[in-house]
Every structure is written in C-alpha cells, then in structure tokens.
Amino acid sequence: MTLAALQEPNLYGRASDLTGTASPETAVTWTEPGAIQDEAMVLKKLGDRGWGRLYAFIHFYGPHWGETRNQPLSPKALRSFYAFLIHVQFPEGILPSIFLTNDGHLELCWEDEHKNAIQVEFGPETTAYYLEASQSEGEILSCDTARLAQQLTH
C-alpha cells in the first residue's frame, strides 16, 4: 500500500477547483416549499414504484421526450394531482399506477374493491375521470379535484 492510499481524502477543495460547468448530477436545485411533504404523501399513497415514476416524470422527462416529441409534465397538472392525493383514500392494499400522458398530464389508474377500473387524468385546467362501475366519465375544473377525491374515497 502506498503512502497516498493511506492518506485521508481531501474533503475541501480550493476555489480554483470549483470553477467549471456544473452537470445536472452536481447542480444545486431549488426545492419548492412543501415538496418534502408532497413526496412523503406520494410515497405513502402510491408506494415506492409510484414515487419513483413521478420523480422520473418531474426530473427526466423534459420538452419533446419520447419518439413523438411529447410535452413535459405541466406544473399546474402536478399541483392538481397533489390536491387530489391529499383527499383521496384508496381501498386497502391498492397502489394506483401513475402515467405521464403525451400532453404532459398525469394519469392515475386503480381498481375499486369490485375490480372496476377508475382513471383520473390531471391537466393544467381540467381533470377528467372514468368510472367503470357506473360507466360514467366527465371533466371538472382542476380546482374541484379535492371534491372528486372525496367522492371516490372508499
């Protein structure tokens, strides 16, 4: 073993070592107020997989992602999604699936206790829903997603 290998690593760098271009992996990013609570809520209600998918949609799906040059996640759609998630309670043992649509909307899908599909799509201005049990679908203003969540809660 050499003397260099036995020395402790240099934990502090000189200012001249800090110049250069930052990469996305080393850049400091801004965290919105409440982001930690939002992530904890997503983890609790959608599980590890759902949290991981949402994280990828937020951080890695930029403008023109995919082969058809799709839209990035809409910040307004994300806010609407969080407002819904605060109020909804899913059936025991159900972890909904989350998708990013080509338009930059979030879509949440799960089954009720009778195995009927429920789909909710969060856009920047409106939220669309489909309920297989009643064969109904509709669209509401995004500001009303909390009320929809309460109606869908079991």
Coordinates of C-alpha atoms in Angstrom, one line a residue:
M1 CA 0.0 0.0 0.0
T2 CA 1.4 3.4 -0.9
L3 CA 1.5 6.5 1.4
A4 CA -1.0 8.3 -0.8
A5 CA -3.5 5.4 -0.3
L6 CA -3.2 5.7 3.5
Q7 CA -3.9 9.5 3.5
E8 CA -7.4 10.7 4.1
P9 CA -9.2 12.1 1.1
N10 CA -9.2 15.8 0.6
L11 CA -12.6 16.9 1.8
Y12 CA -12.1 20.6 0.9
G13 CA -11.3 22.0 -2.5
R14 CA -9.7 25.2 -3.5
A15 CA -11.9 27.9 -5.0
S16 CA -10.0 27.4 -8.3
D17 CA -11.2 23.7 -8.3
L18 CA -14.8 24.8 -8.1
T19 CA -14.8 26.7 -11.4
G20 CA -16.3 25.0 -14.5
T21 CA -19.6 23.9 -15.8
A22 CA -22.0 22.1 -13.4
S23 CA -23.6 19.0 -14.6
P24 CA -27.3 18.1 -13.7
E25 CA -25.9 15.5 -11.2
T26 CA -23.9 18.1 -9.3
A27 CA -26.0 21.2 -9.8
V28 CA -27.9 22.7 -6.8
T29 CA -31.6 22.7 -7.4
W30 CA -34.4 24.7 -5.9
T31 CA -37.0 22.8 -3.8
E32 CA -40.5 24.2 -3.6
P33 CA -42.0 24.8 -0.2
G34 CA -43.9 21.7 0.8
A35 CA -42.1 19.4 -1.6
I36 CA -40.9 17.1 1.2
Q37 CA -44.5 16.7 2.4
D38 CA -45.7 16.1 -1.2
E39 CA -43.1 13.4 -1.7
A40 CA -44.0 11.7 1.6
M41 CA -47.6 11.7 0.6
V42 CA -46.9 10.2 -2.8
L43 CA -44.7 7.5 -1.2
K44 CA -47.4 6.7 1.3
K45 CA -50.3 6.6 -1.2
L46 CA -48.5 5.3 -4.3
G47 CA -45.7 3.3 -2.8
D48 CA -42.0 3.1 -3.9
R49 CA -42.8 2.4 -7.6
G50 CA -45.3 5.3 -7.9
W51 CA -43.0 7.7 -6.2
G52 CA -40.1 6.6 -8.5
R53 CA -42.2 7.1 -11.6
L54 CA -43.4 10.5 -10.5
Y55 CA -39.8 11.5 -9.7
A56 CA -38.7 10.5 -13.2
F57 CA -41.6 12.4 -14.8
I58 CA -40.6 15.5 -12.9
H59 CA -36.9 15.3 -13.3
F60 CA -36.1 13.4 -16.5
Y61 CA -39.0 13.9 -19.0
G62 CA -38.2 17.3 -20.5
P63 CA -39.6 19.0 -23.6
H64 CA -40.0 16.7 -26.6
W65 CA -39.5 13.4 -24.7
G66 CA -40.3 10.2 -26.5
E67 CA -40.4 9.4 -30.1
T68 CA -43.3 11.6 -30.8
R69 CA -41.8 14.7 -29.1
N70 CA -44.3 14.8 -26.2
Q71 CA -44.9 17.6 -23.7
P72 CA -43.1 17.7 -20.3
L73 CA -45.1 17.5 -17.1
S74 CA -47.3 20.5 -16.6
P75 CA -46.7 22.2 -13.2
K76 CA -50.4 23.0 -13.0
A77 CA -51.3 19.4 -13.6
L78 CA -48.8 18.3 -10.8
R79 CA -50.5 20.8 -8.4
S80 CA -53.9 19.4 -9.3
F81 CA -52.6 15.9 -8.7
Y82 CA -51.3 16.8 -5.3
A83 CA -54.6 18.4 -4.3
F84 CA -56.4 15.2 -5.3
L85 CA -53.9 12.9 -3.5
I86 CA -54.3 14.8 -0.2
H87 CA -58.0 14.0 -0.1
V88 CA -58.3 10.5 -1.7
Q89 CA -58.2 7.3 0.2
F90 CA -57.6 4.1 -1.8
P91 CA -59.0 0.7 -1.0
E92 CA -56.8 -1.3 1.4
G93 CA -53.9 -2.9 -0.4
I94 CA -54.3 -0.8 -3.6
L95 CA -51.4 1.1 -5.0
P96 CA -52.6 3.1 -8.1
S97 CA -50.5 3.3 -11.2
I98 CA -49.3 6.7 -12.5
F99 CA -48.6 7.7 -16.0
L100 CA -47.4 10.8 -17.9
T101 CA -49.5 11.4 -21.0
N102 CA -48.2 12.8 -24.3
D103 CA -49.8 16.1 -23.4
G104 CA -47.9 16.5 -20.1
H105 CA -50.8 15.4 -17.9
L106 CA -50.7 12.9 -15.1
E107 CA -53.0 9.9 -15.1
L108 CA -53.8 7.8 -12.1
C109 CA -55.4 4.4 -12.5
W110 CA -56.6 1.8 -10.0
E111 CA -59.4 -0.6 -9.3
D112 CA -62.1 -0.4 -6.7
E113 CA -62.9 -3.2 -4.3
H114 CA -65.0 -4.9 -7.0
K115 CA -62.2 -4.8 -9.6
N116 CA -63.8 -1.9 -11.6
A117 CA -61.3 0.5 -13.2
I118 CA -61.0 4.1 -12.1
Q119 CA -59.0 6.6 -14.1
V120 CA -58.3 10.2 -13.4
E121 CA -56.3 12.5 -15.7
F122 CA -54.9 15.7 -14.3
G123 CA -54.4 18.5 -16.8
P124 CA -53.4 22.1 -16.2
E125 CA -57.0 23.4 -16.3
T126 CA -59.3 20.4 -16.1
T127 CA -59.4 16.9 -14.5
A128 CA -61.0 14.1 -16.5
Y129 CA -62.3 10.9 -14.9
Y130 CA -63.7 7.5 -15.9
L131 CA -65.6 5.2 -13.6
E132 CA -66.1 1.7 -15.0
A133 CA -68.7 0.6 -12.3
S134 CA -71.2 3.3 -13.4
Q135 CA -69.9 3.6 -17.0
S136 CA -69.5 7.3 -16.4
E137 CA -66.9 9.8 -17.4
G138 CA -66.6 13.5 -17.2
E139 CA -64.4 16.5 -16.8
I140 CA -64.2 19.0 -14.0
L141 CA -62.2 22.2 -13.3
S142 CA -58.9 21.4 -11.7
C143 CA -59.8 23.5 -8.7
D144 CA -62.5 20.9 -7.9
T145 CA -60.2 17.9 -7.7
A146 CA -60.4 17.7 -3.9
R147 CA -64.2 17.2 -4.2
L148 CA -63.7 14.5 -6.8
A149 CA -61.2 12.8 -4.5
Q150 CA -63.7 12.8 -1.6
Q151 CA -66.4 11.3 -3.9
L152 CA -64.0 8.5 -5.0
T153 CA -62.8 7.7 -1.4
H154 CA -64.0 4.4 0.0

